[in-house]
Amino acid sequence: MRVYFDYNATTPLTPEVADAVAAASRDLFGNASSVHYFGQRAKAAIDEARSAVAALLGGDPSEIVFTSGGTEADNFALRGVADAAEASGRRHLVASAIEHEAVLNTLKALARRGWRTTLVPVDQSGVVAVDRVRAALDDTTAIVSVMHANNEIGTVQPIAAIARAAHERGALMHTDAVQSAGKIVVDARALDVDLLSVSAHKFNGPKGAGALWIRRGTRVLPILTGGKHERNRRAGTENVPAIVGFGVAARQALGKIDTDAARVGALRDRLEREILARVPGTAVNGDPAARVPNTTNISVDRVEAESLLIALDLEGIAVSTGSACSSGTLEPSHVLRAMGFPSHRTQNSIRMSLGAFSTDAEVDRVLDVLPGIVEKLRNLTRRTA
Ligand SMILES: Cc1ncc(COP(=O)(O)O)c(C=O)c1O
């Protein structure tokens, strides 16, 4: 039996998404910019997907710009606002210390261009304090970027309150909702943000498709130069099958968001509760209440997370040490570090993230296998110490 508990890295397609992608790859080969029948069919399919993604985010279809994924959406938000704001003298960016690399490394790139950047710390539960954001703002701040849900620990941030603080100082507000969209209700207007990033492959859509929601009237310059696609906001021939699949995934996610959140949340809670009960020396990282329902991040005392991950993989169980990007390296998690954990705890934490196809049987399998593996690894370190 194979167990996949790494939904925050990526998710499998639903059969409906897979069918829609296959059909679009076969039948909708036209260039959506072409005026003829083939082009117009492709354009109509993109527009239908645009409506579905807008509905998922509580926005208007005209506010959705399709991108190649979450990374590009984050880059577009930050670089696009920076380019538009530069002339006004606003050259300061604020983000939380636990953002995804797509945001953090974009901040670094803008810093090399002369922008000032401030990273706001989080408390030990991984939550950004609104007052700390307020204290970081000044009259030159162009944009504040704080993620809606964190990819490693699942913590959900008080975005609406942070957005209010940003707006009070005349700054724009961006949120990376890549890990919340499709899992919990994401309403861009209720969150009071100006820009919001999403990615299809985090909720059973295809890889290589994402979107930036841009509130009407927000000044953002395109970051790709080229043709007039996406109403002059994102140049490049549209990836029609991926966008179509994105639309189907968005519609499906919206249709079952409450039932799925409850079902997946119950699985996650049982998994977590039983691990804490059966494996001594374990603790949950992150706020237990303010988080997405599918994610748990657990520290296992005296066990290297990488060894645990490999041992679980040998038993057919796929988990992660955190963000997919930092797996494969031994770098401690920047998220757990920002939460103030000592280095041993940042090195002994694993993330389990569940999703649409997760089952009770998978939870049972992990609960059967994990205690023995942990004991074996601890005995090994004891013997070699
Ligand atoms: C919070 C967050 N933002 C952005 C991304 C990047 O999205 P994509 O893989 O679509 O480029 C990820 C993916 O891991 C993520 O978890």
Coordinates of C-alpha atoms and ligand atoms in Angstrom, one line a residue:
M1 CA 0.0 0.0 0.0
R2 CA 1.3 3.4 -0.9
V3 CA 0.4 6.5 1.1
Y4 CA 0.7 10.0 -0.3
F5 CA 0.7 12.6 2.5
D6 CA 2.5 15.4 0.5
Y7 CA -0.4 17.3 -0.9
N8 CA 1.2 20.7 -0.1
A9 CA 4.0 19.8 -2.5
T10 CA 1.6 18.9 -5.2
T11 CA -1.7 17.0 -5.7
P12 CA -2.9 14.3 -8.2
L13 CA -5.4 15.4 -10.8
T14 CA -9.0 14.4 -10.3
P15 CA -10.3 12.2 -13.1
E16 CA -12.5 15.1 -14.3
V17 CA -9.5 17.4 -14.5
A18 CA -7.4 14.7 -16.3
D19 CA -10.2 14.2 -18.9
A20 CA -10.6 17.9 -19.5
V21 CA -6.8 18.4 -19.9
A22 CA -6.7 15.5 -22.3
A23 CA -9.7 16.6 -24.3
A24 CA -8.4 20.2 -24.5
S25 CA -4.9 19.0 -25.6
R26 CA -6.6 17.0 -28.4
D27 CA -9.4 19.3 -29.5
L28 CA -8.5 22.9 -28.5
F29 CA -5.2 23.4 -30.2
G30 CA -6.1 26.8 -31.7
N31 CA -4.2 29.9 -30.6
A32 CA -6.6 31.8 -28.4
S33 CA -5.5 35.1 -30.1
S34 CA -6.5 33.8 -33.5
V35 CA -9.7 35.3 -35.0
H36 CA -10.8 32.1 -36.7
Y37 CA -13.0 29.2 -35.4
F38 CA -10.1 27.3 -33.8
G39 CA -8.8 30.3 -32.0
Q40 CA -12.2 31.4 -30.8
R41 CA -12.9 27.9 -29.3
A42 CA -9.7 28.1 -27.4
K43 CA -10.5 31.6 -26.2
A44 CA -14.0 30.5 -25.1
A45 CA -12.5 27.7 -23.0
I46 CA -10.1 30.0 -21.4
D47 CA -12.9 32.5 -20.6
E48 CA -14.9 29.7 -19.0
A49 CA -11.9 28.7 -16.8
R50 CA -11.4 32.4 -15.9
S51 CA -15.0 32.6 -14.6
A52 CA -14.4 29.4 -12.6
V53 CA -11.2 30.7 -11.0
A54 CA -12.9 34.1 -10.3
A55 CA -15.7 32.3 -8.6
L56 CA -13.3 30.4 -6.4
L57 CA -11.7 33.6 -5.3
G58 CA -14.8 35.8 -5.0
G59 CA -13.6 38.0 -7.8
D60 CA -14.6 39.2 -11.2
P61 CA -13.3 37.3 -14.3
S62 CA -11.8 40.5 -15.6
E63 CA -9.6 40.6 -12.5
I64 CA -7.9 37.2 -13.2
V65 CA -4.6 37.0 -15.1
F66 CA -3.4 33.5 -15.9
T67 CA 0.2 32.8 -15.2
S68 CA 2.5 29.7 -15.3
G69 CA 1.9 29.0 -11.6
G70 CA 2.2 30.4 -8.1
T71 CA 5.8 31.4 -8.5
E72 CA 5.1 33.6 -11.5
A73 CA 2.0 35.1 -9.8
D74 CA 4.1 36.1 -6.8
N75 CA 6.8 37.6 -9.0
F76 CA 4.1 39.4 -11.0
A77 CA 2.5 40.9 -7.9
L78 CA 5.8 42.1 -6.3
R79 CA 7.8 43.1 -9.4
G80 CA 4.7 44.5 -11.2
V81 CA 3.8 46.7 -8.3
A82 CA 7.5 47.7 -7.8
D83 CA 7.8 48.7 -11.4
A84 CA 4.6 50.7 -11.2
A85 CA 5.4 52.4 -7.9
E86 CA 9.1 53.2 -8.5
A87 CA 8.5 56.6 -10.0
S88 CA 6.3 57.7 -7.0
G89 CA 9.3 57.4 -4.6
R90 CA 7.8 54.4 -2.8
R91 CA 10.7 51.9 -2.7
H92 CA 10.0 49.8 0.3
L93 CA 8.6 46.3 0.6
V94 CA 7.3 44.4 3.6
A95 CA 6.8 40.7 3.9
S96 CA 6.7 38.1 6.6
A97 CA 9.7 36.0 7.5
I98 CA 7.9 32.8 6.7
E99 CA 7.0 33.5 3.0
H100 CA 7.6 31.0 0.3
E101 CA 10.9 31.4 -1.6
A102 CA 8.9 32.7 -4.6
V103 CA 8.3 35.8 -2.4
L104 CA 11.5 35.9 -0.4
N105 CA 13.8 35.6 -3.3
T106 CA 11.9 38.2 -5.3
L107 CA 12.4 40.5 -2.4
K108 CA 16.1 39.8 -2.5
A109 CA 16.1 40.5 -6.2
L110 CA 14.4 43.8 -5.7
A111 CA 16.8 44.7 -2.9
R112 CA 19.6 44.3 -5.3
R113 CA 17.8 46.9 -7.4
G114 CA 17.9 49.3 -4.5
W115 CA 14.6 48.6 -2.8
R116 CA 14.4 48.5 0.9
T117 CA 12.9 45.4 2.3
T118 CA 11.6 44.5 5.8
L119 CA 10.8 41.0 7.0
V120 CA 8.3 40.9 9.8
P121 CA 8.9 38.1 12.4
V122 CA 6.3 35.6 13.5
D123 CA 5.6 34.4 17.0
Q124 CA 6.3 30.8 18.2
S125 CA 3.0 29.6 16.8
G126 CA 3.9 30.9 13.3
V127 CA 1.4 33.8 13.3
V128 CA 2.3 37.3 12.0
A129 CA 1.3 40.0 14.5
V130 CA -0.5 42.9 12.9
D131 CA 1.3 45.3 15.2
R132 CA 4.6 44.1 13.9
V133 CA 3.5 44.8 10.4
R134 CA 2.2 48.2 11.3
A135 CA 5.6 49.0 12.9
A136 CA 7.4 48.0 9.8
L137 CA 5.4 50.3 7.5
D138 CA 6.3 53.8 6.5
D139 CA 5.2 56.3 3.9
T140 CA 7.5 54.8 1.3
T141 CA 6.1 51.3 1.6
A142 CA 4.7 50.3 -1.8
I143 CA 3.4 46.8 -0.9
V144 CA 3.0 44.4 1.9
S145 CA 3.1 40.6 1.1
V146 CA 1.9 38.1 3.7
M147 CA 0.9 34.6 2.8
H148 CA -2.6 33.4 3.6
A149 CA -1.6 29.9 4.6
N150 CA 1.9 28.7 5.2
N151 CA 3.1 25.7 3.2
E152 CA 5.1 24.1 5.9
I153 CA 2.9 24.5 9.0
G154 CA -0.4 25.5 7.5
T155 CA -0.9 28.5 9.7
V156 CA -3.5 31.0 8.4
Q157 CA -2.6 34.6 8.8
P158 CA -4.9 37.5 9.8
I159 CA -4.8 38.9 6.3
A160 CA -7.8 41.3 6.5
A161 CA -6.3 43.1 9.5
I162 CA -2.8 43.2 7.9
A163 CA -4.4 44.6 4.7
R164 CA -6.1 47.3 6.8
A165 CA -2.8 48.4 8.3
A166 CA -1.2 48.4 4.9
H167 CA -3.9 50.5 3.3
E168 CA -3.8 53.0 6.2
R169 CA -0.3 53.8 5.1
G170 CA -1.2 54.0 1.4
A171 CA 0.5 50.6 0.6
L172 CA -0.9 47.8 -1.5
M173 CA -1.6 44.4 0.0
H174 CA -0.7 41.1 -1.7
T175 CA -1.3 37.6 -0.3
D176 CA 0.1 34.3 -1.6
A177 CA -3.0 32.1 -1.3
V178 CA -1.4 29.1 -3.0
Q179 CA -1.8 26.9 0.0
S180 CA -5.3 28.1 1.0
A181 CA -7.2 28.3 -2.2
G182 CA -9.2 25.2 -2.8
K183 CA -8.7 24.1 0.9
I184 CA -10.6 26.8 2.7
V185 CA -12.8 29.7 1.5
V186 CA -10.7 32.4 -0.1
D187 CA -12.6 35.5 -0.8
A188 CA -10.2 38.2 -2.1
R189 CA -12.6 41.0 -1.3
A190 CA -13.3 39.8 2.2
L191 CA -9.6 39.5 2.8
D192 CA -9.4 43.2 1.6
V193 CA -6.3 42.5 -0.5
D194 CA -5.3 44.1 -3.8
L195 CA -3.5 41.1 -5.3
L196 CA -3.8 37.4 -4.6
S197 CA -1.8 34.5 -6.0
V198 CA -3.1 30.9 -6.7
S199 CA -1.7 27.8 -8.2
A200 CA -3.8 25.0 -9.8
H201 CA -1.6 22.0 -8.9
K202 CA -2.1 22.6 -5.1
F203 CA -5.8 21.6 -5.5
N204 CA -5.9 18.8 -8.0
G205 CA -5.3 20.9 -11.1
P206 CA -2.4 20.7 -13.5
K207 CA 1.1 22.0 -12.9
G208 CA 2.2 25.0 -14.8
A209 CA -1.1 26.9 -14.3
G210 CA -1.8 29.7 -11.8
A211 CA -3.3 33.1 -11.6
L212 CA -2.9 36.5 -10.1
W213 CA -6.1 38.1 -9.0
I214 CA -5.7 41.9 -9.4
R215 CA -8.3 44.1 -7.8
R216 CA -9.8 46.4 -10.5
G217 CA -7.9 49.7 -10.6
T218 CA -4.7 48.4 -9.0
R219 CA -1.5 49.7 -10.7
V220 CA 0.7 46.8 -11.8
L221 CA 3.0 46.7 -14.8
P222 CA 3.5 43.4 -16.7
I223 CA 6.7 41.6 -16.0
L224 CA 6.8 39.8 -19.4
T225 CA 7.1 41.8 -22.5
G226 CA 5.6 40.5 -25.7
G227 CA 2.1 40.2 -27.2
K228 CA -1.2 41.5 -26.0
H229 CA -2.4 38.4 -24.2
E230 CA -4.4 38.5 -21.0
R231 CA -5.5 42.1 -21.9
N232 CA -1.9 43.3 -22.1
R233 CA -1.0 42.0 -18.7
R234 CA 0.8 38.7 -19.3
A235 CA 2.4 38.1 -22.7
G236 CA 2.7 34.6 -24.2
T237 CA 0.4 32.2 -25.9
E238 CA -1.9 30.7 -23.3
N239 CA -1.4 27.1 -22.2
V240 CA -5.0 26.2 -23.0
P241 CA -5.1 22.6 -21.6
A242 CA -3.6 23.6 -18.3
I243 CA -5.9 26.6 -18.0
V244 CA -8.9 24.4 -18.8
G245 CA -7.8 21.9 -16.2
F246 CA -7.3 24.8 -13.7
G247 CA -10.9 25.9 -14.3
V248 CA -12.3 22.4 -13.8
A249 CA -10.3 22.0 -10.6
A250 CA -11.5 25.4 -9.3
R251 CA -15.1 24.5 -10.0
Q252 CA -14.8 21.2 -8.3
A253 CA -13.0 22.6 -5.3
L254 CA -15.6 25.3 -4.8
G255 CA -18.4 22.8 -5.0
K256 CA -17.1 20.7 -2.2
I257 CA -15.0 23.1 -0.1
D258 CA -16.9 22.7 3.1
T259 CA -17.4 19.0 3.0
D260 CA -13.8 18.3 1.9
A261 CA -12.4 20.6 4.6
A262 CA -14.4 18.8 7.3
R263 CA -13.5 15.3 6.0
V264 CA -9.8 16.0 5.5
G265 CA -9.6 17.9 8.8
A266 CA -11.0 14.9 10.6
L267 CA -8.4 12.7 9.1
R268 CA -5.6 15.1 9.8
D269 CA -6.8 15.5 13.4
R270 CA -6.9 11.8 14.0
L271 CA -3.5 11.3 12.5
E272 CA -2.0 14.0 14.6
R273 CA -3.8 13.0 17.9
E274 CA -2.7 9.4 17.5
I275 CA 0.9 10.2 16.6
L276 CA 1.2 12.4 19.7
A277 CA -0.3 9.6 21.8
R278 CA 1.7 6.7 20.3
V279 CA 5.1 8.3 19.7
P280 CA 6.8 9.8 22.8
G281 CA 8.7 13.0 22.3
T282 CA 6.5 14.4 19.6
A283 CA 5.0 17.9 19.4
V284 CA 2.9 19.9 16.8
N285 CA 4.5 23.0 15.3
G286 CA 2.2 25.9 14.5
D287 CA -1.0 27.3 15.8
P288 CA -3.4 24.4 16.3
A289 CA -6.5 26.5 15.6
A290 CA -5.6 29.0 12.9
R291 CA -4.4 26.7 10.2
V292 CA -5.7 24.9 7.0
P293 CA -7.4 21.6 7.8
N294 CA -5.0 19.4 5.7
T295 CA -1.6 20.1 7.2
T296 CA 0.3 18.9 10.3
N297 CA 3.9 19.6 11.1
I298 CA 5.3 17.4 13.9
S299 CA 8.7 17.5 15.7
V300 CA 10.1 14.1 16.6
D301 CA 12.7 14.4 19.4
R302 CA 16.1 12.8 18.7
V303 CA 15.3 11.8 15.1
E304 CA 16.7 13.5 12.0
A305 CA 13.7 14.4 9.8
E306 CA 15.6 13.3 6.6
S307 CA 16.2 9.8 8.0
L308 CA 12.6 9.6 9.0
L309 CA 11.4 10.7 5.6
I310 CA 13.6 8.1 3.9
A311 CA 12.5 5.3 6.3
L312 CA 8.9 6.1 5.7
D313 CA 9.5 6.2 2.0
L314 CA 10.9 2.7 2.1
E315 CA 7.5 1.7 3.7
G316 CA 5.7 3.4 0.8
I317 CA 4.7 6.5 2.8
A318 CA 5.4 9.9 1.2
V319 CA 5.8 12.9 3.6
S320 CA 8.0 15.9 3.5
T321 CA 10.4 17.9 5.7
G322 CA 8.7 21.1 4.7
S323 CA 8.6 23.0 1.4
A324 CA 9.3 20.8 -1.6
C325 CA 12.1 23.3 -2.6
S326 CA 14.1 22.7 0.5
S327 CA 13.7 19.0 0.5
G328 CA 16.8 17.2 -0.7
T329 CA 19.0 19.8 1.0
L330 CA 19.8 19.6 4.7
E331 CA 19.0 23.3 5.3
P332 CA 16.9 23.8 8.3
S333 CA 13.4 25.2 7.6
H334 CA 13.4 29.0 7.5
V335 CA 9.8 28.9 8.8
L336 CA 10.6 26.9 12.0
R337 CA 13.7 29.1 12.5
A338 CA 11.6 32.2 12.3
M339 CA 9.3 30.7 14.9
G340 CA 12.3 30.7 17.2
F341 CA 12.8 27.0 17.5
P342 CA 16.3 25.7 18.4
S343 CA 18.3 24.1 15.5
H344 CA 17.6 20.5 16.6
R345 CA 13.8 21.2 16.4
T346 CA 14.1 22.7 12.9
Q347 CA 15.9 19.5 11.8
N348 CA 13.6 17.0 13.3
S349 CA 10.2 18.1 12.0
I350 CA 8.2 16.5 9.3
R351 CA 5.1 17.8 7.4
M352 CA 2.2 15.6 6.5
S353 CA -0.3 17.2 4.2
L354 CA -3.5 15.4 3.2
G355 CA -6.0 16.0 0.5
A356 CA -8.9 15.0 -1.7
F357 CA -8.0 11.3 -2.0
S358 CA -6.7 10.7 1.5
T359 CA -8.4 7.9 3.4
D360 CA -8.8 6.4 6.9
A361 CA -6.8 3.4 5.7
E362 CA -3.8 5.6 4.8
V363 CA -4.0 7.2 8.3
D364 CA -4.1 3.7 9.8
R365 CA -1.1 2.6 7.8
V366 CA 1.0 5.6 9.0
L367 CA -0.1 5.0 12.6
D368 CA 0.9 1.3 12.3
V369 CA 4.3 2.0 10.9
L370 CA 5.5 5.3 12.4
P371 CA 6.1 4.3 16.1
G372 CA 8.3 1.4 15.2
I373 CA 10.4 3.4 12.7
V374 CA 10.9 6.2 15.2
E375 CA 12.0 3.7 17.9
K376 CA 14.4 2.0 15.5
L377 CA 16.0 5.3 14.4
R378 CA 16.3 6.4 18.1
N379 CA 18.0 3.1 19.0
L380 CA 20.4 3.6 16.0
T381 CA 21.4 7.0 17.1
R382 CA 21.8 5.8 20.7
R383 CA 24.1 3.1 19.6
T384 CA 26.2 5.3 17.3
A385 CA 26.3 8.2 19.8
Ligands
LIG1 C1 3.0 29.2 -0.5 C2 3.5 28.9 -1.9 N1 3.7 29.9 -2.7 C3 4.1 29.7 -4.0 C4 4.4 28.4 -4.4 C5 4.9 28.2 -5.8 O1 3.8 27.7 -6.7 P1 4.2 27.0 -8.0 O2 4.7 25.6 -7.7 O3 2.8 26.9 -8.7 O4 5.1 27.8 -8.8 C6 4.2 27.3 -3.6 C7 4.6 25.9 -4.0 O5 5.1 25.1 -3.3 C8 3.8 27.6 -2.3 O6 3.6 26.6 -1.4

